[in-house]
Short mmCIF file of C-alpha atoms in Angstrom, two decimals:
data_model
loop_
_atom_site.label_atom_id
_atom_site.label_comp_id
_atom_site.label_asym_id
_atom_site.label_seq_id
_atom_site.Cartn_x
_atom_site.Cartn_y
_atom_site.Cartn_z
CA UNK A 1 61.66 80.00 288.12
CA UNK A 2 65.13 79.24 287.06
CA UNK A 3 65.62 75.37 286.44
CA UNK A 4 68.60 73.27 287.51
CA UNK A 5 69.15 69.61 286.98
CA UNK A 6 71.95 68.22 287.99
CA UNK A 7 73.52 68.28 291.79
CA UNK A 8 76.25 67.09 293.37
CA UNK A 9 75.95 65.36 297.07
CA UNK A 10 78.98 65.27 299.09
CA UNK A 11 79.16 61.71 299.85
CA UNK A 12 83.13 60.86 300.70
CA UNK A 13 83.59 61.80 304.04
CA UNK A 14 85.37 59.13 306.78
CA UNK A 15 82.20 59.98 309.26
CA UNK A 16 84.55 60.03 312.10
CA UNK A 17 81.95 61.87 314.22
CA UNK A 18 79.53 59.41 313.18
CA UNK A 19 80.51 56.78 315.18
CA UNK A 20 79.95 53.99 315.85
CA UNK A 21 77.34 54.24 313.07
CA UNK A 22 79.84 54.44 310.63
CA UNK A 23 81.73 51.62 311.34
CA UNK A 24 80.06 49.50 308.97
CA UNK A 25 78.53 51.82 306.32
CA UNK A 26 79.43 55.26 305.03
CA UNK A 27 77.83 58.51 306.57
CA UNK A 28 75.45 58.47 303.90
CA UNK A 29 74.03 55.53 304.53
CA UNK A 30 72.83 55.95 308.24
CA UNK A 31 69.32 56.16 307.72
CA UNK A 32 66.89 58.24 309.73
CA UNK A 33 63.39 57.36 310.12
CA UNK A 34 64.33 54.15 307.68
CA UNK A 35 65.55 56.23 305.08
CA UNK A 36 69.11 56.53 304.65
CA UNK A 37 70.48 60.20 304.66
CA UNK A 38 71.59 60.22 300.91
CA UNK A 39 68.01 58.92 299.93
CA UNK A 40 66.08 61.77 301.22
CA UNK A 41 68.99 63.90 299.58
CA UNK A 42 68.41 62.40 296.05
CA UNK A 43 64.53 62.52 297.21
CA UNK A 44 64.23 66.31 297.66
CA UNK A 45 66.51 66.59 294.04
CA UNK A 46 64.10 64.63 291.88
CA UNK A 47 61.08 66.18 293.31
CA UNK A 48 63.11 69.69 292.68
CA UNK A 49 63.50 68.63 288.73
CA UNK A 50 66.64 66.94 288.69
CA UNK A 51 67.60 64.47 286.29
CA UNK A 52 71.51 63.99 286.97
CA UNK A 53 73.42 63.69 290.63
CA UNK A 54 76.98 63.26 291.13
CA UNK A 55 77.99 61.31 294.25
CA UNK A 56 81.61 61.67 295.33
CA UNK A 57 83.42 58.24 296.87
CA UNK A 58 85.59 57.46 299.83
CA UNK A 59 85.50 56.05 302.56
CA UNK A 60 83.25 52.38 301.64
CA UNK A 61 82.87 53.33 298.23
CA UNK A 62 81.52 50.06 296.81
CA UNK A 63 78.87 49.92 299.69
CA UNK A 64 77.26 53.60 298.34
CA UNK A 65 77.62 52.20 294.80
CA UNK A 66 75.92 49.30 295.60
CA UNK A 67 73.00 51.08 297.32
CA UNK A 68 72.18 53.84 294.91
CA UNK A 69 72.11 51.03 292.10
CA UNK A 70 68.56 50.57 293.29
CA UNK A 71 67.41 54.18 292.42
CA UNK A 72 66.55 53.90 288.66
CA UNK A 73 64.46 57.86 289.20
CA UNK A 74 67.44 59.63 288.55
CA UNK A 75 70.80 58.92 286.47
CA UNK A 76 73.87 58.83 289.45
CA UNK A 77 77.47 58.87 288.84
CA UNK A 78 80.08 58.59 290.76
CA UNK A 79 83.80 60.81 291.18
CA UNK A 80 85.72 58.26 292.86
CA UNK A 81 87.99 59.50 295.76
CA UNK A 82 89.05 56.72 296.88
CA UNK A 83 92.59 57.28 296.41
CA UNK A 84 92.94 60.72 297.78
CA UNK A 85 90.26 63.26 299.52
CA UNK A 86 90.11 66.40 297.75
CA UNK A 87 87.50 68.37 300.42
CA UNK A 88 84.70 70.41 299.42
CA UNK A 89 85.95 72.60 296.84
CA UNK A 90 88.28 70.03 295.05
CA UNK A 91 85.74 67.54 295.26
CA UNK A 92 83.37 69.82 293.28
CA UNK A 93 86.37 70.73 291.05
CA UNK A 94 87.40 66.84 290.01
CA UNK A 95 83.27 66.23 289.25
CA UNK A 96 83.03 68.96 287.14
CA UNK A 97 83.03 67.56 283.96
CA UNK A 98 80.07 65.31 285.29
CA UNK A 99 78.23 68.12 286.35
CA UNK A 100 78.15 70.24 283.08
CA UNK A 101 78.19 73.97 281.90
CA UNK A 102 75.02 75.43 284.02
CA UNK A 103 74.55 75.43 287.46
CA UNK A 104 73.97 72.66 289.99
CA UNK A 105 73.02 72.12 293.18
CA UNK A 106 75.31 70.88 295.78
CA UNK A 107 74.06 69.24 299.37
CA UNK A 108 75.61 67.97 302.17
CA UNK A 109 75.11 64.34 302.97
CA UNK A 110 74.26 65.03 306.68
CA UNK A 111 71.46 67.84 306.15
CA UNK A 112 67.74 67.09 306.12
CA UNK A 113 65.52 69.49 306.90
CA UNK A 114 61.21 69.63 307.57
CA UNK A 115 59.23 71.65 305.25
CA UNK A 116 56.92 74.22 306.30
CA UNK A 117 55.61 76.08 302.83
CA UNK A 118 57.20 76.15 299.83
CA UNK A 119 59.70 73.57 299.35
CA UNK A 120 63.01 74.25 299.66
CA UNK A 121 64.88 73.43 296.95
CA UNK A 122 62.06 74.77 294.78
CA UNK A 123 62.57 78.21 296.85
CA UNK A 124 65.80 78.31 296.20
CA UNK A 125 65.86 77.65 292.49
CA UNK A 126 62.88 80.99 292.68
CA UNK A 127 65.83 82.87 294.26
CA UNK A 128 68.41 81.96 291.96
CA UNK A 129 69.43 84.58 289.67
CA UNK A 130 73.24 83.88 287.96
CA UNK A 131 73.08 87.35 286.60
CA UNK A 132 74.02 88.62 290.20
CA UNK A 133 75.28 85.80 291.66
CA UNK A 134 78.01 83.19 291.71
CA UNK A 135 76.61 81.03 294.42
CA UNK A 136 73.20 81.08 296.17
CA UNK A 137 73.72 79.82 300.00
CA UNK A 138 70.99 78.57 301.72
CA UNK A 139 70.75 79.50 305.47
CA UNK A 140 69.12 78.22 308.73
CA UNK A 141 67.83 80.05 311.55
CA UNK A 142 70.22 79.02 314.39
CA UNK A 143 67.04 78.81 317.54
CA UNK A 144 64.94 76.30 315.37
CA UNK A 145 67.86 73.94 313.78
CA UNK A 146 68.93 71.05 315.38
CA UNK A 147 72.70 69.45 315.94
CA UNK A 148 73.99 72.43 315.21
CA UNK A 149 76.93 73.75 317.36
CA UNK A 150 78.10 76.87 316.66
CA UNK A 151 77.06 81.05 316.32
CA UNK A 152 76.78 81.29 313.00
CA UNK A 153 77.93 80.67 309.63
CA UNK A 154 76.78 83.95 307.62
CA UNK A 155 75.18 87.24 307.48
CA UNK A 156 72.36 88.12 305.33
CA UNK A 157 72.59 91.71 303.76
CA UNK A 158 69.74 93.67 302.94
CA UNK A 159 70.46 93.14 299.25
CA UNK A 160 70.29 89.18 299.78
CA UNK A 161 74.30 89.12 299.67
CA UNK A 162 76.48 87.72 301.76
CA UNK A 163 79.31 88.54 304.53
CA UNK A 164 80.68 86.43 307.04
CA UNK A 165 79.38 86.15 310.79
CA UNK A 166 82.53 87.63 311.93
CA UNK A 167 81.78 90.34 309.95
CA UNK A 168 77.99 91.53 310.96
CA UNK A 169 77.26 95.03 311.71
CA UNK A 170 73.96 96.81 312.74
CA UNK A 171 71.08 94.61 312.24
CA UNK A 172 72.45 92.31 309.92
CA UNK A 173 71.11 88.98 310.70
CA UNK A 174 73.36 85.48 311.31
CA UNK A 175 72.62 82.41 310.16
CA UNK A 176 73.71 78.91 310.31
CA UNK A 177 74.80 77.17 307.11
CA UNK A 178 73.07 73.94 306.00
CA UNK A 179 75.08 72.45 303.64
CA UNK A 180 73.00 73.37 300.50
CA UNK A 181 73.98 75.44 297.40
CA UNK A 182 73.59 76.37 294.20
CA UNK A 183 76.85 77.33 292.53
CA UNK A 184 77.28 78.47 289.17
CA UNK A 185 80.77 76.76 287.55
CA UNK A 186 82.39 80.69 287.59
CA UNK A 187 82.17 79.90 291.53
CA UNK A 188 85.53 77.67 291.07
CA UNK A 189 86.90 79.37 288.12
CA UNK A 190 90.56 79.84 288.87
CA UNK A 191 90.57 77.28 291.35
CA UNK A 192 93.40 75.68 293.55
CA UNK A 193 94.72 72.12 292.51
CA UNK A 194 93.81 69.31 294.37
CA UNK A 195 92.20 69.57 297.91
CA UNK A 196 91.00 72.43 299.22
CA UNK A 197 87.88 74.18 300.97
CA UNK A 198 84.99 75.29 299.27
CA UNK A 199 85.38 78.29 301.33
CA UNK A 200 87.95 79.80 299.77
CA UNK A 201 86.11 80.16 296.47
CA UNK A 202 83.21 81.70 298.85
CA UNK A 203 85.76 83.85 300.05
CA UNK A 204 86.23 85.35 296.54
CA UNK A 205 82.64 85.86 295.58
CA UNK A 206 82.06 87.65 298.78
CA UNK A 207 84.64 90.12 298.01
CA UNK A 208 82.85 90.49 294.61
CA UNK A 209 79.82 90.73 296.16
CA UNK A 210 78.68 87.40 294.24
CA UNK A 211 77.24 85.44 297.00
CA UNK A 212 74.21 85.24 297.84
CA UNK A 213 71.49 83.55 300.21
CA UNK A 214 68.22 82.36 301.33
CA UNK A 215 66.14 81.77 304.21
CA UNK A 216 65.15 78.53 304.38
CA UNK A 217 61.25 77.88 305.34
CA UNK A 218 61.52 75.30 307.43
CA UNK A 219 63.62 73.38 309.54
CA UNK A 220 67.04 71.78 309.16
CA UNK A 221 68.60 69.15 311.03
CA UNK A 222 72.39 68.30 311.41
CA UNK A 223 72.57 64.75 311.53
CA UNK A 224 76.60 64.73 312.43
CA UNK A 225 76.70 62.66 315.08
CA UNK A 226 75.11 59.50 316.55
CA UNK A 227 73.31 61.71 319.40
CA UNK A 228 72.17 64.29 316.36
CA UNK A 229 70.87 61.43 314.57
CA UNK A 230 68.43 60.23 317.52
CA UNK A 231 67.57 63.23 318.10
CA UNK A 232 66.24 63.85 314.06
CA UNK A 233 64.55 60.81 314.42
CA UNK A 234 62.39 61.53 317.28
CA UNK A 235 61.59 64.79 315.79
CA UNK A 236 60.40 63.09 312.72
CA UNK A 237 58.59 60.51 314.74
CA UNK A 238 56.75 62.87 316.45
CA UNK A 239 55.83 65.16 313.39
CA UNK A 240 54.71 61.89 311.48
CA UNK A 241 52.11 61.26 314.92
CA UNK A 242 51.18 64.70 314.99
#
């Protein structure tokens, strides 16, 4: 199994959707079942083997500082954002030199997910192989996720590469997207200055035929709004009585 240890988690978004949640606190600190969404983030990291996470800032910086000065199980620092969003991809660009020379994970703030066998991260590190890929995606089947509004992010080749939805043919399968990667640095090699989506570098490696994914076992929720969030917490509620 392939070993990563450090990860970014995309922590600098306004959480407009989130509202009125996120009126006080940044998105990633609404909690769910008592445990606020960046915690079970940086929980499923360290019990994955990582030793370094990179938190970007925003929107109530010095609130998410404070917080994650508690955690002393993993070393956090922080790319600061505070004067100018740079989206996905130049997020990940402007913490590069934080994150190193190998490859890192990089999660969503608003994605937790139930585990059903293996975990997940750990799966995903067993699938990793940089020799063929730029980025490994992991994917969600769309009828068991939860707050998720849409028809599909991707399409899973036979091969384990990826295409977009749009793009399916024959019995390629969709799935939905849950905010979860591993991306080798090559993945923004060449990148645009400044903000800009993560999707364009995606865009690239598809063409190359460097992208890559995994079916998650399990099942993810999209906590993105204030209904999503109830909604994860009576599903966790009800696992936890089961």
């Amino acid at each position: 199994m392939s070993k990563v240890t450090a990860a970014m988690i995309m922590g600098a978004g306004l959480g407009t959707r989130m509202r009125p949640l996120t009126d006080d606190r940044p998105k990633p600190l609404v909690t769910v079942g008592g445990i606020t969404l960046i915690d079970h983030s940086i929980d499923r990291l360290v019990a994955a083997g990582v030793t370094r996470v990179v938190v970007n800032l925003h929107y109530k910086a010095e609130m998410l500082r404070a917080h994650l000065a508690k955690r002393h199980d993993i070393e956090i620092l922080f790319s600061d954002e505070t004067g100018s969003l740079l989206d996905t991809g130049g997020g990940v660009v402007k913490a590069m030199p934080l994150l190193g020379d190998n490859p890192f994970f990089v999660l969503n703030s608003d994605s937790i997910w139930i585990e059903h066998g293996m975990p997940v991260l750990s799966a995903m590190l067993a699938a990793w192989d940089e020799r063929r890929t730029d980025g490994l995606l992991l994917l969600a089947e769309m009828k068991t996720a939860l707050g998720f509004e849409g028809t599909g992010d991707f399409a899973l080749k036979p091969d384990g590469h990826l295409v977009r939805a749009r793009d399916a043919v024959g019995g390629d399968l969709v799935y939905a997207y849950p905010g979860v990667q591993i991306a080798h640095p090559r993945l923004f090699a060449g990148a645009p200055q400044g903000a800009f989506s993560t999707n364009i570098m995606w865009d690239r490696a598809i063409a190359q035929r460097r992208l890559s994914g995994t079916v998650m076992d399990g099942r993810w929720i999209h906590v993105g709004t204030p209904e999503a969030r109830d909604e994860a917490e009576a599903t966790l509620a009800a696992l936890s009585a089961a």
